Amino acid sequence: MFIAVLDLRTAPTDRPVVLAHLDSVREEIRAMPGNLEFRVYAARDDEEGVVVIHEWDDEPSFVDYLATDVFDRSGTVLRPLLSAPPVSRRFRATLLETV
């Protein structure tokens, strides 16, 4: 499994637009081959923070996503709304169990 955690910073007034955009592309990303989950969170203790968690079958599936139109469109919409560069942390993970 491949997991990417994306941290975004935006002005409090722009956060609803950022969240709405990410919500609007969720189903498109979820339908991509290899995608297991796409979750968006508004930080509860920080009115400028948004976190996106991607779960993919493997790294090549994630790399394919990075080459899609939806990824490019998101960058076009989101980058002008960000107050700091996005930070993406990427992990190879092994699922031990689901309970």
mmCIF file of N, CA and C in Angstrom:
data_model
loop_
_atom_site.group_PDB
_atom_site.id
_atom_site.type_symbol
_atom_site.label_atom_id
_atom_site.label_comp_id
_atom_site.label_asym_id
_atom_site.label_seq_id
_atom_site.Cartn_x
_atom_site.Cartn_y
_atom_site.Cartn_z
ATOM 1 N N MET A 1 0.849 -1.166 0.000
ATOM 2 C CA MET A 1 0.000 0.000 0.000
ATOM 3 C C MET A 1 0.900 1.235 0.000
ATOM 4 N N PHE A 2 0.406 2.282 -0.653
ATOM 5 C CA PHE A 2 1.121 3.555 -0.717
ATOM 6 C C PHE A 2 0.195 4.630 -0.158
ATOM 7 N N ILE A 3 0.712 5.429 0.769
ATOM 8 C CA ILE A 3 -0.090 6.463 1.422
ATOM 9 C C ILE A 3 0.601 7.812 1.229
ATOM 10 N N ALA A 4 -0.199 8.808 0.849
ATOM 11 C CA ALA A 4 0.304 10.184 0.752
ATOM 12 C C ALA A 4 -0.540 11.057 1.660
ATOM 13 N N VAL A 5 0.139 11.847 2.484
ATOM 14 C CA VAL A 5 -0.529 12.802 3.367
ATOM 15 C C VAL A 5 -0.135 14.186 2.887
ATOM 16 N N LEU A 6 -1.142 14.952 2.476
ATOM 17 C CA LEU A 6 -0.916 16.278 1.920
ATOM 18 C C LEU A 6 -1.412 17.326 2.902
ATOM 19 N N ASP A 7 -0.512 18.208 3.329
ATOM 20 C CA ASP A 7 -0.857 19.304 4.235
ATOM 21 C C ASP A 7 -0.938 20.598 3.435
ATOM 22 N N LEU A 8 -2.083 21.268 3.544
ATOM 23 C CA LEU A 8 -2.314 22.530 2.849
ATOM 24 C C LEU A 8 -2.571 23.626 3.871
ATOM 25 N N ARG A 9 -2.118 24.844 3.549
ATOM 26 C CA ARG A 9 -2.361 26.030 4.381
ATOM 27 C C ARG A 9 -3.062 27.060 3.502
ATOM 28 N N THR A 10 -4.130 27.625 4.019
ATOM 29 C CA THR A 10 -4.895 28.615 3.282
ATOM 30 C C THR A 10 -5.458 29.639 4.252
ATOM 31 N N ALA A 11 -5.859 30.775 3.745
ATOM 32 C CA ALA A 11 -6.511 31.765 4.598
ATOM 33 C C ALA A 11 -7.854 31.197 5.061
ATOM 34 N N PRO A 12 -8.260 31.522 6.269
ATOM 35 C CA PRO A 12 -9.556 31.027 6.751
ATOM 36 C C PRO A 12 -10.717 31.332 5.798
ATOM 37 N N THR A 13 -10.662 32.472 5.123
ATOM 38 C CA THR A 13 -11.744 32.823 4.199
ATOM 39 C C THR A 13 -11.719 31.989 2.921
ATOM 40 N N ASP A 14 -10.543 31.431 2.572
ATOM 41 C CA ASP A 14 -10.425 30.604 1.367
ATOM 42 C C ASP A 14 -10.624 29.111 1.649
ATOM 43 N N ARG A 15 -10.569 28.726 2.910
ATOM 44 C CA ARG A 15 -10.661 27.296 3.224
ATOM 45 C C ARG A 15 -11.942 26.656 2.702
ATOM 46 N N PRO A 16 -13.117 27.301 2.774
ATOM 47 C CA PRO A 16 -14.322 26.664 2.213
ATOM 48 C C PRO A 16 -14.200 26.374 0.711
ATOM 49 N N VAL A 17 -13.526 27.240 -0.029
ATOM 50 C CA VAL A 17 -13.332 27.020 -1.461
ATOM 51 C C VAL A 17 -12.407 25.825 -1.687
ATOM 52 N N VAL A 18 -11.337 25.741 -0.905
ATOM 53 C CA VAL A 18 -10.399 24.620 -1.003
ATOM 54 C C VAL A 18 -11.128 23.311 -0.692
ATOM 55 N N LEU A 19 -11.882 23.300 0.390
ATOM 56 C CA LEU A 19 -12.612 22.079 0.769
ATOM 57 C C LEU A 19 -13.640 21.704 -0.292
ATOM 58 N N ALA A 20 -14.349 22.672 -0.820
ATOM 59 C CA ALA A 20 -15.362 22.398 -1.847
ATOM 60 C C ALA A 20 -14.724 21.807 -3.100
ATOM 61 N N HIS A 21 -13.575 22.339 -3.489
ATOM 62 C CA HIS A 21 -12.911 21.783 -4.675
ATOM 63 C C HIS A 21 -12.493 20.333 -4.420
ATOM 64 N N LEU A 22 -11.866 20.092 -3.286
ATOM 65 C CA LEU A 22 -11.425 18.731 -2.991
ATOM 66 C C LEU A 22 -12.616 17.772 -2.905
ATOM 67 N N ASP A 23 -13.707 18.221 -2.339
ATOM 68 C CA ASP A 23 -14.925 17.398 -2.305
ATOM 69 C C ASP A 23 -15.431 17.119 -3.725
ATOM 70 N N SER A 24 -15.291 18.087 -4.617
ATOM 71 C CA SER A 24 -15.815 17.934 -5.982
ATOM 72 C C SER A 24 -15.027 16.933 -6.822
ATOM 73 N N VAL A 25 -13.763 16.695 -6.482
ATOM 74 C CA VAL A 25 -12.945 15.746 -7.259
ATOM 75 C C VAL A 25 -12.843 14.384 -6.585
ATOM 76 N N ARG A 26 -13.411 14.244 -5.408
ATOM 77 C CA ARG A 26 -13.271 13.005 -4.645
ATOM 78 C C ARG A 26 -13.711 11.771 -5.430
ATOM 79 N N GLU A 27 -14.904 11.794 -5.989
ATOM 80 C CA GLU A 27 -15.417 10.607 -6.683
ATOM 81 C C GLU A 27 -14.587 10.265 -7.921
ATOM 82 N N GLU A 28 -14.093 11.290 -8.612
ATOM 83 C CA GLU A 28 -13.239 11.048 -9.773
ATOM 84 C C GLU A 28 -11.940 10.350 -9.359
ATOM 85 N N ILE A 29 -11.355 10.806 -8.267
ATOM 86 C CA ILE A 29 -10.120 10.184 -7.777
ATOM 87 C C ILE A 29 -10.405 8.785 -7.245
ATOM 88 N N ARG A 30 -11.495 8.627 -6.513
ATOM 89 C CA ARG A 30 -11.851 7.307 -5.966
ATOM 90 C C ARG A 30 -12.072 6.274 -7.070
ATOM 91 N N ALA A 31 -12.474 6.715 -8.260
ATOM 92 C CA ALA A 31 -12.732 5.790 -9.370
ATOM 93 C C ALA A 31 -11.459 5.390 -10.119
ATOM 94 N N MET A 32 -10.338 5.993 -9.784
ATOM 95 C CA MET A 32 -9.097 5.703 -10.500
ATOM 96 C C MET A 32 -8.562 4.329 -10.109
ATOM 97 N N PRO A 33 -7.959 3.640 -11.071
ATOM 98 C CA PRO A 33 -7.371 2.333 -10.764
ATOM 99 C C PRO A 33 -6.343 2.447 -9.636
ATOM 100 N N GLY A 34 -6.468 1.602 -8.656
ATOM 101 C CA GLY A 34 -5.513 1.563 -7.554
ATOM 102 C C GLY A 34 -5.848 2.446 -6.376
ATOM 103 N N ASN A 35 -6.837 3.334 -6.515
ATOM 104 C CA ASN A 35 -7.170 4.193 -5.379
ATOM 105 C C ASN A 35 -8.010 3.427 -4.376
ATOM 106 N N LEU A 36 -7.591 3.488 -3.126
ATOM 107 C CA LEU A 36 -8.324 2.826 -2.042
ATOM 108 C C LEU A 36 -9.132 3.820 -1.216
ATOM 109 N N GLU A 37 -8.629 5.056 -1.118
ATOM 110 C CA GLU A 37 -9.331 6.070 -0.314
ATOM 111 C C GLU A 37 -8.771 7.447 -0.637
ATOM 112 N N PHE A 38 -9.633 8.436 -0.501
ATOM 113 C CA PHE A 38 -9.268 9.844 -0.654
ATOM 114 C C PHE A 38 -10.084 10.591 0.384
ATOM 115 N N ARG A 39 -9.436 11.058 1.428
ATOM 116 C CA ARG A 39 -10.135 11.707 2.537
ATOM 117 C C ARG A 39 -9.603 13.122 2.734
ATOM 118 N N VAL A 40 -10.528 14.031 3.014
ATOM 119 C CA VAL A 40 -10.185 15.441 3.202
ATOM 120 C C VAL A 40 -10.646 15.859 4.592
ATOM 121 N N TYR A 41 -9.758 16.530 5.310
ATOM 122 C CA TYR A 41 -10.061 16.964 6.676
ATOM 123 C C TYR A 41 -9.739 18.443 6.843
ATOM 124 N N ALA A 42 -10.641 19.172 7.464
ATOM 125 C CA ALA A 42 -10.372 20.536 7.902
ATOM 126 C C ALA A 42 -9.854 20.434 9.328
ATOM 127 N N ALA A 43 -8.689 20.983 9.576
ATOM 128 C CA ALA A 43 -8.109 20.918 10.918
ATOM 129 C C ALA A 43 -9.054 21.567 11.924
ATOM 130 N N ARG A 44 -9.319 20.899 13.004
ATOM 131 C CA ARG A 44 -10.236 21.414 14.022
ATOM 132 C C ARG A 44 -9.600 22.496 14.886
ATOM 133 N N ASP A 45 -8.288 22.440 15.035
ATOM 134 C CA ASP A 45 -7.607 23.380 15.926
ATOM 135 C C ASP A 45 -6.802 24.436 15.170
ATOM 136 N N ASP A 46 -7.022 24.513 13.842
ATOM 137 C CA ASP A 46 -6.239 25.430 13.012
ATOM 138 C C ASP A 46 -7.107 25.815 11.818
ATOM 139 N N GLU A 47 -7.632 27.016 11.815
ATOM 140 C CA GLU A 47 -8.587 27.420 10.781
ATOM 141 C C GLU A 47 -7.952 27.621 9.402
ATOM 142 N N GLU A 48 -6.638 27.407 9.312
ATOM 143 C CA GLU A 48 -5.954 27.533 8.028
ATOM 144 C C GLU A 48 -5.543 26.184 7.446
ATOM 145 N N GLY A 49 -5.682 25.100 8.223
ATOM 146 C CA GLY A 49 -5.168 23.807 7.802
ATOM 147 C C GLY A 49 -6.193 22.914 7.128
ATOM 148 N N VAL A 50 -5.738 22.237 6.073
ATOM 149 C CA VAL A 50 -6.503 21.201 5.386
ATOM 150 C C VAL A 50 -5.545 20.028 5.172
ATOM 151 N N VAL A 51 -6.027 18.829 5.427
ATOM 152 C CA VAL A 51 -5.214 17.630 5.243
ATOM 153 C C VAL A 51 -5.950 16.693 4.296
ATOM 154 N N VAL A 52 -5.202 16.165 3.329
ATOM 155 C CA VAL A 52 -5.743 15.179 2.394
ATOM 156 C C VAL A 52 -4.956 13.896 2.589
ATOM 157 N N ILE A 53 -5.669 12.789 2.761
ATOM 158 C CA ILE A 53 -5.021 11.488 2.886
ATOM 159 C C ILE A 53 -5.417 10.637 1.689
ATOM 160 N N HIS A 54 -4.401 10.211 0.953
ATOM 161 C CA HIS A 54 -4.576 9.312 -0.185
ATOM 162 C C HIS A 54 -4.121 7.920 0.231
ATOM 163 N N GLU A 55 -4.874 6.908 -0.126
ATOM 164 C CA GLU A 55 -4.423 5.522 0.019
ATOM 165 C C GLU A 55 -4.516 4.865 -1.355
ATOM 166 N N TRP A 56 -3.437 4.248 -1.770
ATOM 167 C CA TRP A 56 -3.348 3.612 -3.085
ATOM 168 C C TRP A 56 -2.843 2.180 -2.934
ATOM 169 N N ASP A 57 -3.181 1.343 -3.895
ATOM 170 C CA ASP A 57 -2.677 -0.038 -3.892
ATOM 171 C C ASP A 57 -1.158 -0.067 -3.887
ATOM 172 N N ASP A 58 -0.569 0.830 -4.706
ATOM 173 C CA ASP A 58 0.883 0.818 -4.856
ATOM 174 C C ASP A 58 1.362 2.175 -5.379
ATOM 175 N N GLU A 59 2.656 2.351 -5.359
ATOM 176 C CA GLU A 59 3.238 3.626 -5.794
ATOM 177 C C GLU A 59 2.973 3.926 -7.265
ATOM 178 N N PRO A 60 3.067 2.940 -8.186
ATOM 179 C CA PRO A 60 2.758 3.260 -9.591
ATOM 180 C C PRO A 60 1.339 3.807 -9.797
ATOM 181 N N SER A 61 0.369 3.335 -9.035
ATOM 182 C CA SER A 61 -0.992 3.870 -9.141
ATOM 183 C C SER A 61 -1.021 5.339 -8.744
ATOM 184 N N PHE A 62 -0.298 5.690 -7.685
ATOM 185 C CA PHE A 62 -0.226 7.081 -7.248
ATOM 186 C C PHE A 62 0.489 7.940 -8.292
ATOM 187 N N VAL A 63 1.577 7.433 -8.847
ATOM 188 C CA VAL A 63 2.314 8.166 -9.877
ATOM 189 C C VAL A 63 1.419 8.396 -11.091
ATOM 190 N N ASP A 64 0.606 7.417 -11.450
ATOM 191 C CA ASP A 64 -0.341 7.603 -12.562
ATOM 192 C C ASP A 64 -1.327 8.720 -12.242
ATOM 193 N N TYR A 65 -1.795 8.783 -11.010
ATOM 194 C CA TYR A 65 -2.696 9.862 -10.583
ATOM 195 C C TYR A 65 -2.042 11.234 -10.759
ATOM 196 N N LEU A 66 -0.758 11.334 -10.429
ATOM 197 C CA LEU A 66 -0.050 12.610 -10.542
ATOM 198 C C LEU A 66 0.013 13.113 -11.982
ATOM 199 N N ALA A 67 -0.181 12.219 -12.950
ATOM 200 C CA ALA A 67 -0.132 12.588 -14.366
ATOM 201 C C ALA A 67 -1.522 12.852 -14.955
ATOM 202 N N THR A 68 -2.557 12.894 -14.117
ATOM 203 C CA THR A 68 -3.923 13.048 -14.620
ATOM 204 C C THR A 68 -4.351 14.509 -14.733
ATOM 205 N N ASP A 69 -5.410 14.695 -15.495
ATOM 206 C CA ASP A 69 -6.020 16.010 -15.638
ATOM 207 C C ASP A 69 -6.584 16.495 -14.300
ATOM 208 N N VAL A 70 -7.163 15.598 -13.520
ATOM 209 C CA VAL A 70 -7.745 16.019 -12.234
ATOM 210 C C VAL A 70 -6.662 16.571 -11.301
ATOM 211 N N PHE A 71 -5.475 15.982 -11.314
ATOM 212 C CA PHE A 71 -4.371 16.493 -10.500
ATOM 213 C C PHE A 71 -3.957 17.878 -10.997
ATOM 214 N N ASP A 72 -3.827 18.038 -12.316
ATOM 215 C CA ASP A 72 -3.459 19.342 -12.879
ATOM 216 C C ASP A 72 -4.510 20.402 -12.577
ATOM 217 N N ARG A 73 -5.786 20.049 -12.749
ATOM 218 C CA ARG A 73 -6.872 21.004 -12.472
ATOM 219 C C ARG A 73 -6.848 21.429 -11.011
ATOM 220 N N SER A 74 -6.622 20.472 -10.117
ATOM 221 C CA SER A 74 -6.587 20.809 -8.692
ATOM 222 C C SER A 74 -5.471 21.788 -8.387
ATOM 223 N N GLY A 75 -4.323 21.577 -9.000
ATOM 224 C CA GLY A 75 -3.224 22.518 -8.802
ATOM 225 C C GLY A 75 -3.575 23.910 -9.280
ATOM 226 N N THR A 76 -4.246 23.988 -10.421
ATOM 227 C CA THR A 76 -4.648 25.280 -10.972
ATOM 228 C C THR A 76 -5.625 25.996 -10.048
ATOM 229 N N VAL A 77 -6.553 25.254 -9.476
ATOM 230 C CA VAL A 77 -7.550 25.851 -8.583
ATOM 231 C C VAL A 77 -6.955 26.173 -7.218
ATOM 232 N N LEU A 78 -6.198 25.241 -6.658
ATOM 233 C CA LEU A 78 -5.777 25.362 -5.260
ATOM 234 C C LEU A 78 -4.548 26.242 -5.038
ATOM 235 N N ARG A 79 -3.568 26.162 -5.887
ATOM 236 C CA ARG A 79 -2.310 26.880 -5.618
ATOM 237 C C ARG A 79 -2.503 28.374 -5.346
ATOM 238 N N PRO A 80 -3.351 29.090 -6.100
ATOM 239 C CA PRO A 80 -3.537 30.521 -5.789
ATOM 240 C C PRO A 80 -4.199 30.768 -4.428
ATOM 241 N N LEU A 81 -4.847 29.751 -3.881
ATOM 242 C CA LEU A 81 -5.538 29.903 -2.597
ATOM 243 C C LEU A 81 -4.666 29.523 -1.405
ATOM 244 N N LEU A 82 -3.490 28.978 -1.663
ATOM 245 C CA LEU A 82 -2.625 28.505 -0.574
ATOM 246 C C LEU A 82 -1.733 29.626 -0.061
ATOM 247 N N SER A 83 -1.550 29.648 1.244
ATOM 248 C CA SER A 83 -0.697 30.666 1.876
ATOM 249 C C SER A 83 0.728 30.165 2.094
ATOM 250 N N ALA A 84 0.968 28.884 1.790
ATOM 251 C CA ALA A 84 2.295 28.281 1.904
ATOM 252 C C ALA A 84 2.352 27.129 0.904
ATOM 253 N N PRO A 85 3.551 26.736 0.491
ATOM 254 C CA PRO A 85 3.640 25.599 -0.424
ATOM 255 C C PRO A 85 3.033 24.336 0.217
ATOM 256 N N PRO A 86 2.377 23.497 -0.577
ATOM 257 C CA PRO A 86 1.847 22.250 -0.026
ATOM 258 C C PRO A 86 2.996 21.335 0.395
ATOM 259 N N VAL A 87 2.743 20.527 1.410
ATOM 260 C CA VAL A 87 3.728 19.557 1.882
ATOM 261 C C VAL A 87 3.109 18.176 1.732
ATOM 262 N N SER A 88 3.766 17.316 0.954
ATOM 263 C CA SER A 88 3.278 15.960 0.728
ATOM 264 C C SER A 88 4.273 14.971 1.317
ATOM 265 N N ARG A 89 3.791 14.193 2.281
ATOM 266 C CA ARG A 89 4.609 13.127 2.878
ATOM 267 C C ARG A 89 4.091 11.809 2.318
ATOM 268 N N ARG A 90 4.984 10.964 1.835
ATOM 269 C CA ARG A 90 4.586 9.735 1.151
ATOM 270 C C ARG A 90 5.218 8.536 1.829
ATOM 271 N N PHE A 91 4.387 7.474 1.961
ATOM 272 C CA PHE A 91 4.790 6.305 2.736
ATOM 273 C C PHE A 91 4.468 5.011 1.991
ATOM 274 N N ARG A 92 5.347 4.043 2.100
ATOM 275 C CA ARG A 92 5.019 2.672 1.725
ATOM 276 C C ARG A 92 4.588 1.991 3.015
ATOM 277 N N ALA A 93 3.457 1.333 2.978
ATOM 278 C CA ALA A 93 2.903 0.759 4.214
ATOM 279 C C ALA A 93 2.426 -0.671 3.961
ATOM 280 N N THR A 94 2.424 -1.434 5.012
ATOM 281 C CA THR A 94 1.882 -2.788 4.985
ATOM 282 C C THR A 94 0.705 -2.836 5.930
ATOM 283 N N LEU A 95 -0.443 -3.216 5.408
ATOM 284 C CA LEU A 95 -1.619 -3.351 6.249
ATOM 285 C C LEU A 95 -1.483 -4.620 7.077
ATOM 286 N N LEU A 96 -1.537 -4.472 8.389
ATOM 287 C CA LEU A 96 -1.414 -5.636 9.273
ATOM 288 C C LEU A 96 -2.746 -6.318 9.467
ATOM 289 N N GLU A 97 -3.811 -5.534 9.668
ATOM 290 C CA GLU A 97 -5.137 -6.113 9.801
ATOM 291 C C GLU A 97 -6.169 -4.999 9.781
ATOM 292 N N THR A 98 -7.378 -5.359 9.462
ATOM 293 C CA THR A 98 -8.510 -4.472 9.561
ATOM 294 C C THR A 98 -9.474 -5.105 10.559
ATOM 295 N N VAL A 99 -9.799 -4.370 11.614
ATOM 296 C CA VAL A 99 -10.685 -4.927 12.645
ATOM 297 C C VAL A 99 -11.927 -4.083 12.775
#
